[in-house]
XYZ file of C-alpha atoms in Angstrom:
682
model
C 33.299 22.049 131.201
C 31.153 21.354 134.277
C 30.961 22.917 137.679
C 29.206 22.261 141.176
C 25.486 22.658 141.588
C 23.903 25.563 142.977
C 25.640 26.492 146.335
C 23.253 27.181 149.354
C 20.682 29.818 149.169
C 22.199 31.914 151.892
C 25.417 32.104 149.806
C 23.837 33.405 146.699
C 23.613 36.919 145.357
C 21.675 38.101 142.438
C 22.465 41.465 140.937
C 21.495 43.482 137.560
C 23.580 46.362 136.473
C 20.775 49.080 135.036
C 21.213 52.516 134.173
C 22.104 54.794 131.095
C 24.563 54.184 128.265
C 28.195 55.046 128.700
C 27.893 54.868 132.721
C 30.220 52.117 132.129
C 28.355 49.045 133.276
C 29.910 46.459 130.790
C 33.487 47.842 132.084
C 32.463 47.421 135.386
C 31.315 43.787 134.978
C 34.715 42.897 133.490
C 36.654 44.476 136.280
C 34.230 42.577 138.827
C 35.006 39.392 136.959
C 38.706 39.909 136.662
C 39.016 40.941 140.679
C 37.246 37.405 141.587
C 39.390 35.557 139.148
C 36.375 34.601 136.747
C 38.355 36.037 133.976
C 42.348 36.391 133.606
C 42.259 39.768 132.118
C 39.543 42.590 131.915
C 38.651 42.903 128.296
C 37.741 46.590 126.589
C 34.595 47.818 125.142
C 36.623 49.580 122.398
C 38.616 46.381 121.380
C 35.312 44.296 121.513
C 36.755 42.063 123.986
C 34.414 42.165 126.896
C 32.483 38.795 128.100
C 29.030 40.936 128.098
C 29.058 42.507 124.380
C 29.953 39.341 122.814
C 27.578 39.886 119.939
C 29.016 41.167 116.520
C 26.617 44.014 116.323
C 27.486 45.091 119.930
C 31.182 44.749 119.007
C 30.406 47.253 116.112
C 28.093 49.576 117.985
C 30.572 49.657 121.110
C 27.682 49.352 123.469
C 25.435 46.474 124.674
C 22.068 45.731 122.744
C 20.858 42.876 124.849
C 21.262 41.625 128.465
C 24.181 39.321 129.152
C 24.305 37.021 132.143
C 27.653 36.260 133.915
C 28.784 34.680 137.474
C 31.476 34.926 139.858
C 32.764 33.672 143.147
C 33.595 36.050 146.035
C 33.827 35.739 149.959
C 31.993 32.413 149.741
C 29.278 33.489 147.793
C 28.034 32.906 144.041
C 27.444 36.531 142.525
C 25.144 36.324 139.392
C 25.823 39.555 137.480
C 23.321 40.732 134.630
C 24.728 43.177 132.419
C 21.795 45.428 130.714
C 21.612 47.921 127.701
C 21.273 51.749 128.484
C 19.827 52.922 125.803
C 15.830 53.370 126.018
C 15.264 51.572 122.606
C 16.523 48.465 124.305
C 14.703 48.663 127.603
C 12.838 45.403 126.542
C 16.306 43.685 127.496
C 16.677 45.687 130.501
C 13.431 45.656 132.454
C 13.161 41.428 132.388
C 16.656 41.872 134.241
C 14.666 42.705 137.076
C 12.857 39.673 137.558
C 15.715 37.593 138.132
C 17.430 39.285 140.742
C 17.084 40.759 144.341
C 19.084 43.794 143.771
C 18.913 46.357 141.270
C 22.354 48.243 140.747
C 21.627 51.620 139.077
C 24.980 52.546 137.709
C 25.626 56.633 137.509
C 28.523 58.152 135.577
C 30.495 60.594 137.590
C 31.257 62.314 134.603
C 27.503 62.550 133.191
C 25.572 62.818 136.665
C 22.080 61.617 137.277
C 20.695 60.986 133.655
C 16.865 60.081 132.698
C 17.390 56.431 132.021
C 18.828 56.270 135.711
C 15.656 57.779 137.034
C 13.339 55.538 134.847
C 15.150 52.337 136.084
C 15.259 53.324 139.529
C 11.470 53.882 139.512
C 11.071 50.501 137.751
C 12.974 48.944 140.322
C 10.988 50.297 143.392
C 7.830 49.487 141.798
C 8.963 46.079 141.630
C 9.919 46.097 145.331
C 13.655 45.503 144.717
C 16.647 46.193 146.721
C 18.600 49.060 144.993
C 22.091 49.940 145.225
C 23.761 53.140 143.368
C 27.071 52.985 141.905
C 28.584 55.792 141.403
C 31.314 54.804 138.429
C 34.027 56.663 136.637
C 34.981 58.614 139.892
C 38.406 59.228 138.444
C 36.917 61.637 135.934
C 38.949 64.846 135.967
C 37.049 67.842 137.105
C 34.266 65.476 138.437
C 32.574 67.203 141.492
C 31.479 63.842 143.653
C 30.005 65.808 146.841
C 27.822 67.769 144.551
C 26.852 64.614 142.521
C 26.128 62.919 145.967
C 23.865 65.898 146.434
C 22.164 65.594 143.249
C 21.318 61.770 143.920
C 19.833 62.606 147.009
C 17.744 65.200 145.625
C 16.360 63.098 142.597
C 15.928 59.751 144.754
C 15.318 60.764 148.316
C 17.497 61.535 151.686
C 17.493 57.539 152.195
C 20.312 57.487 149.642
C 23.261 57.609 151.869
C 27.187 56.138 151.010
C 28.308 52.898 152.360
C 32.098 54.182 150.925
C 33.288 57.483 150.014
C 36.150 58.295 147.840
C 39.558 59.064 149.223
C 43.023 60.025 148.333
C 41.746 61.939 145.215
C 39.404 59.275 144.189
C 42.415 56.678 143.922
C 40.663 54.491 146.567
C 37.602 54.185 148.788
C 37.020 54.080 152.427
C 34.282 52.074 153.936
C 31.782 54.108 156.224
C 29.669 51.211 157.402
C 32.099 49.194 159.280
C 34.631 52.040 160.006
C 33.803 54.405 162.677
C 36.489 56.812 162.269
C 38.909 58.062 159.503
C 39.019 60.376 156.688
C 37.637 60.602 153.157
C 37.556 63.219 150.267
C 34.449 64.361 151.857
C 35.690 64.491 154.966
C 35.255 62.836 158.218
C 34.090 59.037 157.836
C 32.288 59.478 161.207
C 29.515 61.600 159.904
C 28.793 59.152 157.069
C 29.017 56.081 159.694
C 26.642 57.984 161.956
C 24.015 58.650 159.064
C 24.039 55.244 157.937
C 23.730 53.512 161.109
C 20.708 55.965 162.310
C 19.146 55.231 159.050
C 19.172 51.498 159.733
C 18.141 51.458 163.234
C 15.118 53.514 162.447
C 13.318 50.294 161.361
C 13.771 48.566 164.638
C 12.343 50.058 167.635
C 14.846 47.835 170.109
C 17.828 49.143 168.173
C 16.547 52.849 168.436
C 16.532 52.371 171.974
C 19.971 50.842 172.145
C 21.364 53.422 169.837
C 20.006 56.240 171.989
C 21.433 54.932 175.342
C 24.738 53.469 173.891
C 25.489 56.376 170.895
C 26.344 53.609 168.759
C 26.150 49.949 167.625
C 28.542 47.538 166.186
C 27.537 47.120 162.692
C 28.083 43.422 162.950
C 24.660 43.272 164.772
C 22.804 45.166 162.113
C 22.230 42.533 159.355
C 18.335 41.930 160.112
C 17.829 45.538 160.322
C 19.924 46.592 157.227
C 18.167 43.892 155.196
C 14.818 45.251 156.354
C 15.741 48.714 155.613
C 16.895 47.506 151.977
C 13.772 45.780 151.460
C 11.420 48.666 152.542
C 13.560 51.253 150.704
C 14.161 53.203 153.974
C 18.018 52.842 152.683
C 19.309 52.940 149.241
C 23.218 52.551 149.529
C 25.456 54.320 147.467
C 29.070 53.016 146.457
C 31.708 54.916 144.524
C 34.025 53.012 142.024
C 36.096 53.466 139.055
C 35.973 50.366 136.738
C 39.051 51.592 134.864
C 41.348 52.010 137.632
C 40.137 49.542 139.955
C 39.322 51.940 142.789
C 36.568 50.739 144.762
C 35.894 47.290 142.753
C 37.163 44.883 145.684
C 34.944 47.051 148.497
C 31.953 46.962 146.057
C 32.547 42.876 145.848
C 32.497 43.092 149.688
C 29.463 44.946 149.689
C 27.859 42.541 147.559
C 28.704 39.485 149.519
C 28.248 40.833 153.244
C 25.599 43.449 152.821
C 23.075 42.708 149.830
C 20.444 40.172 150.325
C 20.315 36.608 149.602
C 17.289 35.267 147.626
C 15.408 34.652 151.229
C 16.043 38.247 152.370
C 14.796 40.283 149.372
C 11.315 40.852 148.669
C 9.689 37.753 146.881
C 8.212 38.419 143.433
C 4.561 38.653 142.832
C 3.148 35.573 141.267
C -0.513 35.505 140.279
C -2.556 31.909 140.196
C -5.208 31.917 138.014
C -6.503 34.098 135.068
C -7.803 37.626 134.648
C -9.773 39.211 137.807
C -9.958 35.799 139.495
C -6.191 35.689 139.637
C -4.885 35.544 143.106
C -1.347 36.506 144.522
C 1.066 34.192 145.679
C 4.827 33.742 146.502
C 6.840 31.176 145.580
C 8.877 29.274 148.619
C 12.596 29.020 148.177
C 12.590 25.397 149.257
C 14.951 23.169 147.341
C 12.533 19.990 147.929
C 9.430 21.731 146.762
C 7.812 21.208 143.423
C 9.588 23.544 140.738
C 8.661 27.203 140.003
C 11.061 28.827 137.703
C 10.870 31.915 135.378
C 12.157 32.356 132.026
C 13.409 36.117 132.101
C 15.228 35.912 128.708
C 15.177 33.956 125.487
C 18.110 33.904 123.039
C 17.980 32.365 119.476
C 21.356 31.575 117.808
C 21.087 30.654 114.302
C 23.869 27.679 114.955
C 23.173 26.987 118.563
C 19.411 27.385 118.654
C 16.961 28.462 121.242
C 18.410 29.251 125.038
C 16.082 30.162 127.876
C 17.531 31.968 130.737
C 15.663 31.028 134.014
C 15.502 31.863 137.418
C 14.618 29.454 139.768
C 12.351 30.385 142.602
C 11.279 27.072 144.012
C 12.449 23.691 143.976
C 15.511 22.242 142.172
C 15.902 21.691 138.253
C 18.092 18.698 137.316
C 18.795 17.409 133.754
C 16.609 14.519 132.730
C 13.610 15.757 134.739
C 10.262 16.777 132.886
C 8.834 20.196 133.076
C 5.663 22.098 131.790
C 5.804 25.544 130.079
C 3.160 27.791 131.262
C -0.129 26.073 130.652
C 1.392 23.479 128.133
C -0.314 20.041 128.583
C 2.889 18.422 127.212
C 6.219 18.419 129.180
C 9.454 18.894 128.143
C 12.673 16.844 129.265
C 15.683 19.013 130.535
C 18.881 18.453 128.679
C 21.704 20.354 129.814
C 21.872 23.196 132.533
C 24.473 26.055 131.999
C 25.763 28.481 134.176
C 26.748 31.644 131.520
C 29.603 33.449 131.238
C 28.505 35.857 128.652
C 28.641 33.670 125.388
C 30.231 30.638 127.047
C 28.323 28.024 128.723
C 29.489 26.305 132.113
C 27.408 23.050 132.585
C 26.030 22.309 135.891
C 24.405 19.470 137.594
C 21.545 21.130 138.952
C 19.931 24.534 139.943
C 18.038 24.981 143.176
C 16.017 28.342 144.310
C 17.809 31.522 143.845
C 19.900 30.078 141.047
C 20.130 31.572 137.535
C 20.786 28.909 134.708
C 20.486 28.475 131.143
C 18.524 25.554 129.577
C 19.399 24.787 125.899
C 17.629 23.643 123.015
C 13.860 23.599 124.054
C 11.518 25.171 121.163
C 8.739 25.060 123.588
C 10.315 27.814 125.778
C 9.246 31.691 125.463
C 9.985 34.605 127.180
C 7.907 35.094 130.736
C 6.978 31.690 130.855
C 6.708 29.951 134.193
C 8.284 26.529 134.372
C 6.873 23.691 136.700
C 6.921 20.018 137.487
C 3.331 19.962 138.800
C 0.351 20.057 136.587
C -1.893 21.934 139.246
C 0.566 24.828 138.772
C -0.277 25.643 134.981
C -1.992 28.997 135.643
C 0.841 30.496 137.688
C 2.546 33.513 136.183
C 4.461 36.826 137.233
C 2.683 40.154 137.715
C 3.372 41.531 134.123
C 6.129 43.974 133.401
C 5.269 47.666 132.454
C 6.771 47.684 128.837
C 6.615 50.561 126.828
C 4.139 50.023 123.737
C 6.302 49.670 120.346
C 5.225 52.391 117.948
C 7.844 53.137 115.587
C 7.113 51.368 112.513
C 8.569 50.501 109.134
C 6.762 48.532 106.449
C 8.909 45.717 105.424
C 8.893 43.045 102.410
C 11.558 40.851 101.291
C 14.085 41.604 98.645
C 13.240 38.547 96.642
C 9.772 37.536 95.641
C 8.882 34.355 97.184
C 10.898 34.838 100.704
C 7.582 35.860 102.434
C 7.465 32.685 104.673
C 11.298 32.878 105.348
C 10.992 36.626 106.551
C 8.138 35.622 108.707
C 10.192 32.695 110.375
C 13.081 34.667 111.114
C 11.223 37.829 112.417
C 9.101 35.516 114.857
C 12.490 34.383 116.165
C 13.500 37.947 116.695
C 10.313 39.092 118.128
C 10.778 35.908 120.665
C 13.807 37.409 121.961
C 12.762 41.065 122.277
C 9.292 41.671 124.067
C 9.258 45.389 122.669
C 9.544 44.050 119.167
C 6.198 43.532 117.267
C 5.429 42.362 113.638
C 1.918 42.585 112.327
C 0.056 42.353 109.035
C -2.044 45.192 108.385
C -5.213 44.334 106.260
C -6.185 47.827 105.734
C -2.963 48.609 103.955
C -1.932 45.335 102.827
C 1.549 45.590 104.442
C 3.712 43.799 106.867
C 5.001 46.296 109.686
C 7.797 45.912 112.232
C 7.272 47.980 115.434
C 10.017 48.758 117.838
C 10.808 51.362 120.374
C 12.641 53.909 118.016
C 14.814 54.402 114.719
C 17.843 52.594 116.232
C 15.740 49.702 117.530
C 14.461 49.000 114.139
C 18.052 49.916 112.848
C 19.691 47.250 114.937
C 16.974 44.835 113.900
C 17.702 45.304 110.177
C 21.468 44.824 110.998
C 20.677 41.560 112.469
C 18.691 40.376 109.784
C 21.397 41.401 107.395
C 24.549 40.312 109.254
C 23.396 37.142 111.339
C 20.629 35.852 109.134
C 21.927 37.012 105.757
C 18.352 38.234 104.837
C 17.769 41.540 102.959
C 14.685 43.563 103.424
C 13.036 46.415 101.372
C 11.570 48.983 103.866
C 9.670 52.252 103.563
C 7.508 54.265 105.896
C 4.002 52.556 106.583
C 0.900 53.500 104.606
C -1.631 55.413 106.545
C -4.923 53.634 106.751
C -7.069 56.257 105.528
C -11.145 55.811 105.131
C -13.580 57.248 103.191
C -17.160 58.323 104.127
C -20.231 60.457 103.684
C -21.679 63.344 105.375
C -25.355 63.448 104.092
C -27.571 61.283 102.191
C -27.888 60.566 98.431
C -29.481 58.632 95.998
C -28.301 57.323 92.395
C -29.229 54.390 90.068
C -27.501 52.690 87.384
C -28.558 50.473 84.436
C -25.907 47.884 83.186
C -26.842 46.726 79.804
C -24.776 44.871 77.763
C -25.500 43.047 74.126
C -22.792 41.513 72.172
C -24.550 38.741 70.139
C -26.483 35.800 71.921
C -27.332 36.273 75.450
C -26.792 39.803 76.897
C -26.383 41.378 80.297
C -29.226 43.724 81.942
C -29.772 44.604 85.557
C -30.711 48.018 86.994
C -30.384 49.261 90.708
C -31.950 52.103 92.571
C -30.541 52.888 95.809
C -30.190 55.482 98.612
C -27.372 55.975 101.114
C -27.095 57.512 104.472
C -24.442 58.207 106.831
C -24.204 56.037 109.866
C -22.237 57.117 113.487
C -18.608 57.046 113.417
C -17.228 53.533 113.828
C -20.651 51.995 112.754
C -19.418 50.158 109.702
C -21.671 49.154 107.007
C -25.247 48.199 106.624
C -26.976 46.737 103.670
C -30.947 46.951 103.584
C -33.134 45.254 100.844
C -36.286 47.370 100.526
C -37.252 46.136 96.853
C -40.850 45.409 96.775
C -42.920 43.586 93.928
C -39.972 41.656 92.516
C -38.214 44.353 90.486
C -35.102 42.872 91.372
C -35.676 39.332 92.149
C -34.381 37.846 95.234
C -31.884 35.937 93.867
C -30.035 38.845 92.556
C -29.830 40.789 95.980
C -26.824 38.970 96.883
C -24.853 39.865 93.730
C -26.073 43.720 94.226
C -24.533 43.635 97.829
C -21.248 41.916 96.295
C -20.914 44.972 93.931
C -21.405 47.362 96.665
C -19.235 45.749 99.083
C -16.361 45.582 96.209
C -16.884 49.365 95.796
C -16.623 49.850 99.747
C -13.259 47.924 99.474
C -11.752 49.885 96.652
C -13.093 53.491 97.759
C -14.299 55.830 95.346
C -12.680 59.401 95.449
C -9.379 58.565 96.972
C -9.149 54.987 96.860
C -9.555 53.975 100.592
C -12.122 51.648 101.958
C -15.635 53.357 102.631
C -16.876 53.141 106.132
C -19.963 54.239 108.370
C -22.732 54.129 105.459
C -26.036 52.516 105.150
C -27.060 51.290 101.591
C -30.719 50.865 100.950
C -31.817 49.264 97.602
C -35.241 50.169 97.015
C -35.961 49.493 93.117
C -34.689 48.349 90.130
C -35.477 46.301 86.954
C -34.790 43.196 85.452
C -34.769 41.025 82.241
C -36.418 37.811 82.056
C -33.582 36.472 79.678
C -30.614 38.946 80.134
C -30.292 39.581 83.931
C -27.554 37.916 85.391
C -25.628 37.959 88.816
C -22.739 39.820 87.073
C -25.115 42.490 85.534
C -26.497 43.377 89.043
C -23.223 43.312 90.820
C -22.048 45.864 88.247
C -25.065 47.994 88.196
C -24.971 47.840 92.276
C -21.473 49.120 92.257
C -21.918 51.803 89.779
C -24.985 52.979 91.682
C -23.108 52.982 94.722
C -20.282 54.917 93.513
C -22.535 57.550 91.839
C -24.628 57.874 95.156
C -21.198 58.390 97.060
C -20.113 61.352 94.907
C -23.496 63.166 95.674
C -23.225 62.582 99.254
C -20.515 65.126 100.584
C -17.605 62.296 100.578
C -14.769 63.157 102.910
C -11.559 61.368 103.624
C -11.158 60.146 107.473
C -7.407 59.823 109.004
C -6.850 57.723 112.069
C -6.310 59.893 115.274
C -3.855 58.734 117.944
C -4.249 59.019 121.365
C -0.732 60.277 122.661
C 1.316 60.052 125.906
C 4.655 61.563 125.456
C 7.078 61.081 128.639
C 10.099 63.717 128.961
C 12.073 66.150 131.041
C 10.006 69.072 132.163
C 12.205 71.627 130.657
C 10.953 70.247 127.268
C 7.217 70.902 127.623
C 7.398 74.096 125.740
C 9.088 72.331 122.798
C 6.746 69.470 122.973
C 3.335 71.054 122.891
C 4.372 73.614 120.481
C 5.458 70.702 118.284
C 1.959 68.982 118.528
C 0.241 72.077 117.856
C 2.267 72.564 114.649
C 1.277 68.947 113.559
C -2.398 69.522 114.277
C -2.091 67.779 117.498
C -4.351 68.595 120.734
C -2.881 68.444 124.237
C -5.576 67.230 126.855
C -3.283 67.380 129.755
C -0.146 66.982 131.726
C 1.102 65.350 134.660
C 4.402 65.493 136.384
C 6.484 63.241 138.944
C 8.795 64.060 141.718
C 11.682 63.024 139.582
C 11.190 66.125 137.318
C 9.560 64.094 134.341
C 6.481 65.448 132.639
C 3.755 63.296 131.046
C 1.955 65.165 128.089
C -1.436 63.576 127.029
C -2.961 64.427 123.904
C -4.100 63.474 120.441
C -2.998 63.828 117.000
C -3.243 62.398 113.489
C -1.023 59.400 112.791
C 0.106 61.062 109.458
C 1.930 63.510 111.055
C 3.557 61.400 113.517
C 5.700 59.268 111.154
C 9.030 60.960 112.250
C 8.057 61.620 115.614
C 10.883 59.943 117.397
C 13.348 61.842 115.549
C 11.626 65.064 116.384
C 11.191 64.003 120.112
C 14.928 63.021 120.325
C 15.897 66.609 119.065
C 13.456 68.388 121.717
C 14.735 66.165 124.584
C 18.177 65.136 123.853
C 17.089 61.738 123.404
C 15.347 61.538 126.834
C 11.906 61.316 125.712
C 9.662 58.310 124.807
C 6.018 58.130 123.740
C 3.051 55.675 123.408
C 0.375 55.493 120.955
C -3.113 54.075 120.619
C -5.486 54.458 117.771
C -8.444 56.643 119.230
C -10.987 57.548 116.581
C -11.409 58.670 112.915
C -12.057 62.023 111.739
C -12.135 64.137 108.726
C -8.972 65.395 107.045
C -8.572 69.317 106.343
C -9.749 70.140 102.899
C -6.424 70.891 101.617
C -4.979 67.334 102.756
C -8.307 65.801 100.889
C -7.706 67.670 97.655
C -4.219 66.194 97.721
C -4.891 62.680 98.443
C -7.962 62.843 95.684
C -5.607 64.310 93.156
C -2.909 61.484 93.652
C -5.641 58.780 93.243
C -6.702 60.460 89.815
C -3.098 60.382 88.720
C -2.778 56.603 89.812
C -5.933 55.762 87.980
C -4.948 57.589 84.738
């Protein structure tokens, strides 16, 4: 199926729906698509028949796991809609949608009120300088106190949040407050809401302020320019009421999108950077269809059967099939094949996509998330200002169930990582494990489900090993003679050495202070090799040794029997003996933590960290009632932290970790680790 190319830029509206899970975003998209005739009948999340949630795992979970792109036509405009997940674990799918639109619609459930995810996405949208629209869904909820909810919204997000329409007839319909100067609603007189809107809009333009003061009112049809300015500056955040289930307010919401929300030349342009590092200079794309191409890949989808699909927002120029485009700083261009408008999983082929348009490009392996596509070699260092993704810290160790499948595991995992900027896979040399890291237990559980159900690949999983280390607390000396005679040539080597502690994090030093040739120079590399072998294997608990200086100062050799293997063994045994006399300790990694949660959870969070040998270094709060706790804690105490944080915050908390330093474990922990190592040796 083929449709016409991108309409004129003035007739494009780009909108992403963000907010908490169960706010009804997907159901609202269905209602909007049905009302515009884009689909014949609205699907159901419960029946698994929605356009947005087309993935088998989404149908099974009954909520969105990834963003979905749709489009509709209304009032002469093409409306691009992006439906996003509402669970914090999948914010890696929600945040990139902000890069493709002028307006972020924060959907709030009338049944649940202002939830943390709504606050979080409102902050992200404001930080990216997007126009913001608040949609209060489920207004037909029995017992919902909508005036109180509006007051809560204004308390949470500011007095600039004003209703564009209000429920009427017991929330069976809504009545417009912007164009209507009079009338009645469930909230009272429409006149009051109309006056508040007009006064808020004209405040951004001194000439309109004077006219308003002189005339007492202004025709809303004349307020387009100041309205767009107020939206761009965040001076007005409109609130619309709707029930996706009953259809109340759906038509009115579409009219708001088409008549009042910005087209791509009216919103704040995204912040591009040209250059690398500190030398990068800010720049803005020009929404000119005839200019050279600048487009941004805001989503990548890899289907086992269809291949890689890149979702692109065009900011400058026009993309057409057959043209050559560069990917980022790539030197070799690719040839554009087919261009598609997406309707969930369905493709609608288009002949071109101009500035402001959103399209998909299929079967191009070179595409990757956050890439900038361009058709001019001089644009190869242009990129968008990076998004503030949360760091994936919740990890599991993974291995294929079948031996020999390691290569296929990495191939599949790299495909999944390409789709999700908050998913990480890494090999940890310290523990010789492959670790998958995500934003929480649900995030990783869905990863395993996708591997099993989509790619038919099974993994063994376990908690990651803790990368303990060993070191010493004071100096010591030891010697070891290796002598072996078994007929014929024997083995002989004797090594005398001292060890000294180094500063934490200094690593390892090997010093040759042998004089008089007691250990011939050709055997000294073998001595160091034996010492390094012991470093890797550990001495008291089986963990690598660090922060130690080894000084070899004497030894003995035999003119016939001395060999490299003898001195390697002697060096290893002498080092091990010295370690045992040098006050050996086991070190554990300490993480720097940043925990974000509602202020009401502060006592529980700080108390829990204290019980886990953690230390709180400070707290910060924001105007939205969110608290950030900064501190440190042993990584060994944080293996199940996401579950505990969810319990303490009713699922509203998040955290980030970074390795800070190593320090000695408590004596009881060391005794346990040493005991476990002895059992393994035996």
